[in-house]
Amino acid sequence: MEARVGVGGGSGVVVETAATRKLFQQSQSQLGTVPQLLAGGIAGAVSKTCTAPLARLTILFQVQGMHADVATLAKTSMWHEASRIVNEEGFRAFWKGNLVTIVHRLPYSSVNFYSYERYKKFLQSVPSLRSNGDDVKKDICVHFVSGGLSGITAATATYPLDLVRTRLTAQRNAMYYRGISHALQTICREEGFPGLYKGLGATLMGVGPSIAISFSVYESLRTYWQAKRPNDSTLMVSLTCGSLSGVASSTVTFPLDLVRRRIQLEGAAGQARVYKSGFSAFGHIFRMEGLRGLYRGILPEYYKVVPGVGIAFMTYETLKSLLSRSESA
């Protein structure tokens, strides 16, 4: 069985990276399914909590174009926005929306884990994909497709929590949504049930490219590194290559994540709709803010990739060790 914990990437959707999958495969123990899910969920929650200030800065930059003109945006730096949060909202405001992120972790990990195993079992039953472990290309295909489908399934099943997280995180001084349940009820009442799935299309569009880029970059870098320096620590190689693959994935898929965030905020607090669809959102942002506008907030996103992967893995290893001892006691 495989423990699967998403640490996020440019997609912003907690899609598991190939690097994280490899790290957890390398650290497999005889833990049962429930302890693995528990350890994976907690590891993801700890990682997200530690990097929450950077995650909030990313989201605030992503949605700035909805509330300010281009001239104002050009003067805003990461340090300036961080200072504004501390001065206007207090230091604790860096963790706005983090509770819903933590609540999101276990159901997402559970759906992702369960659906991955089901998809993998189904694909392995297809005669043309059956390899019995002796055909590397077929195994890679099965894992790649299973990972993509499980990411889509988990993202769809838990998407309302992701939308609520964006709206809570994007709030500044005016608190229109008072918490998770209040946000869910308000969105359903004011925008209808479909309002809980605004931006889902852009999210699912980013799942496939995110996994493909992360997987291919990670595998290529790891293979090259191990060929040149076979005696280096496996942990160091995995963490470094995983971080670089996360940066590559973020760079390519970040515009999709930015569009998703802006669509998620449409209709919030009674605001008028600006974007008719994901494609119109792309066009509007590029026309009004240029290419730079599609990458607004990419810097804090880069900064959280390395600690995000490292913290998730180290927390998972620690919990796995503790749970293994408690099971054997």
Coordinates of C-alpha atoms in Angstrom, one line a residue, residues 202-325:
A202 CA -9.4 25.4 -14.1
T203 CA -8.4 23.1 -11.2
L204 CA -8.9 19.9 -13.1
M205 CA -7.1 21.3 -16.1
G206 CA -4.1 21.8 -13.9
V207 CA -4.0 18.3 -12.4
G208 CA -2.7 16.4 -15.4
P209 CA 0.1 18.9 -16.4
S210 CA 1.1 19.3 -12.7
I211 CA 1.6 15.5 -12.3
A212 CA 3.2 15.1 -15.7
I213 CA 5.7 17.9 -15.2
S214 CA 6.5 16.9 -11.6
F215 CA 6.9 13.3 -12.5
S216 CA 9.1 13.7 -15.6
V217 CA 11.3 16.4 -14.1
Y218 CA 11.8 14.5 -10.8
E219 CA 12.6 11.2 -12.5
S220 CA 15.0 12.9 -15.0
L221 CA 16.9 14.8 -12.3
R222 CA 17.1 11.8 -9.9
T223 CA 18.4 9.5 -12.7
Y224 CA 21.0 12.0 -13.8
W225 CA 22.1 12.8 -10.2
Q226 CA 22.4 9.1 -9.2
A227 CA 24.4 8.4 -12.4
K228 CA 26.9 11.1 -11.6
R229 CA 27.0 10.8 -7.8
P230 CA 25.8 7.3 -6.8
N231 CA 27.0 7.5 -3.2
D232 CA 25.0 10.6 -2.2
S233 CA 22.2 10.3 0.4
T234 CA 19.0 9.1 -1.1
L235 CA 17.1 11.4 1.2
M236 CA 19.1 14.5 0.0
V237 CA 18.6 13.5 -3.7
S238 CA 14.9 13.0 -3.2
L239 CA 14.3 16.2 -1.4
T240 CA 16.4 18.3 -3.8
C241 CA 15.0 16.8 -6.9
G242 CA 11.5 16.9 -5.4
S243 CA 11.8 20.6 -4.7
L244 CA 13.1 21.4 -8.2
S245 CA 10.3 19.4 -9.8
G246 CA 7.9 21.3 -7.6
V247 CA 9.3 24.6 -8.8
A248 CA 9.0 23.5 -12.4
S249 CA 5.5 22.3 -12.0
S250 CA 4.5 25.6 -10.2
T251 CA 6.1 27.7 -13.0
V252 CA 4.0 26.0 -15.7
T253 CA 0.7 25.6 -14.0
F254 CA 0.6 28.8 -11.9
P255 CA -1.5 30.8 -14.3
L256 CA -4.2 28.1 -14.0
D257 CA -4.1 28.4 -10.2
L258 CA -4.3 32.2 -10.4
V259 CA -7.4 32.0 -12.7
R260 CA -9.0 29.4 -10.4
R261 CA -8.5 31.6 -7.3
R262 CA -10.1 34.6 -9.0
I263 CA -13.1 32.6 -10.2
Q264 CA -13.5 31.2 -6.7
L265 CA -13.9 34.8 -5.4
E266 CA -16.5 35.8 -8.0
G267 CA -19.8 36.4 -6.3
A268 CA -18.2 36.6 -2.8
A269 CA -19.9 39.2 -0.6
G270 CA -22.3 40.0 -3.4
Q271 CA -19.7 41.2 -5.8
A272 CA -20.5 41.3 -9.5
R273 CA -19.1 38.7 -11.9
V274 CA -16.2 39.8 -14.0
Y275 CA -15.2 36.5 -15.7
K276 CA -17.7 34.6 -17.8
S277 CA -15.5 31.5 -18.0
G278 CA -11.9 30.3 -17.4
F279 CA -10.9 31.3 -20.9
S280 CA -12.4 34.8 -20.6
A281 CA -10.5 35.1 -17.3
F282 CA -7.2 34.3 -19.0
G283 CA -7.9 36.9 -21.7
H284 CA -9.1 39.6 -19.3
I285 CA -6.1 39.2 -17.0
F286 CA -3.6 39.1 -19.8
R287 CA -5.2 42.2 -21.5
M288 CA -5.4 44.2 -18.2
E289 CA -2.3 43.1 -16.4
G290 CA 0.0 41.5 -19.0
L291 CA 1.9 38.3 -18.7
R292 CA 3.2 39.4 -15.3
G293 CA -0.4 39.4 -14.1
L294 CA -0.7 35.7 -14.7
Y295 CA 2.3 35.1 -12.4
R296 CA 1.3 37.4 -9.6
G297 CA 2.3 35.7 -6.3
I298 CA 4.7 33.2 -7.8
L299 CA 7.6 34.3 -5.5
P300 CA 6.0 33.2 -2.2
E301 CA 4.8 30.1 -4.0
Y302 CA 8.4 29.2 -4.9
Y303 CA 9.6 29.9 -1.3
K304 CA 7.1 27.4 0.2
V305 CA 8.0 24.5 -2.2
V306 CA 11.3 23.4 -0.5
P307 CA 10.1 23.6 3.2
G308 CA 6.7 22.1 2.2
V309 CA 8.2 18.9 0.8
G310 CA 10.8 18.6 3.6
I311 CA 8.4 19.2 6.5
A312 CA 5.8 16.8 5.1
F313 CA 8.3 14.1 4.6
M314 CA 10.0 14.5 8.0
T315 CA 6.7 14.7 9.9
Y316 CA 5.5 11.5 8.1
E317 CA 8.7 9.7 9.0
T318 CA 8.4 10.6 12.6
L319 CA 4.8 9.6 12.9
K320 CA 5.4 6.4 11.0
S321 CA 8.1 5.5 13.5
L322 CA 5.9 6.3 16.5
L323 CA 2.9 4.4 15.1
S324 CA 5.1 1.4 14.2
R325 CA 6.3 1.2 17.8

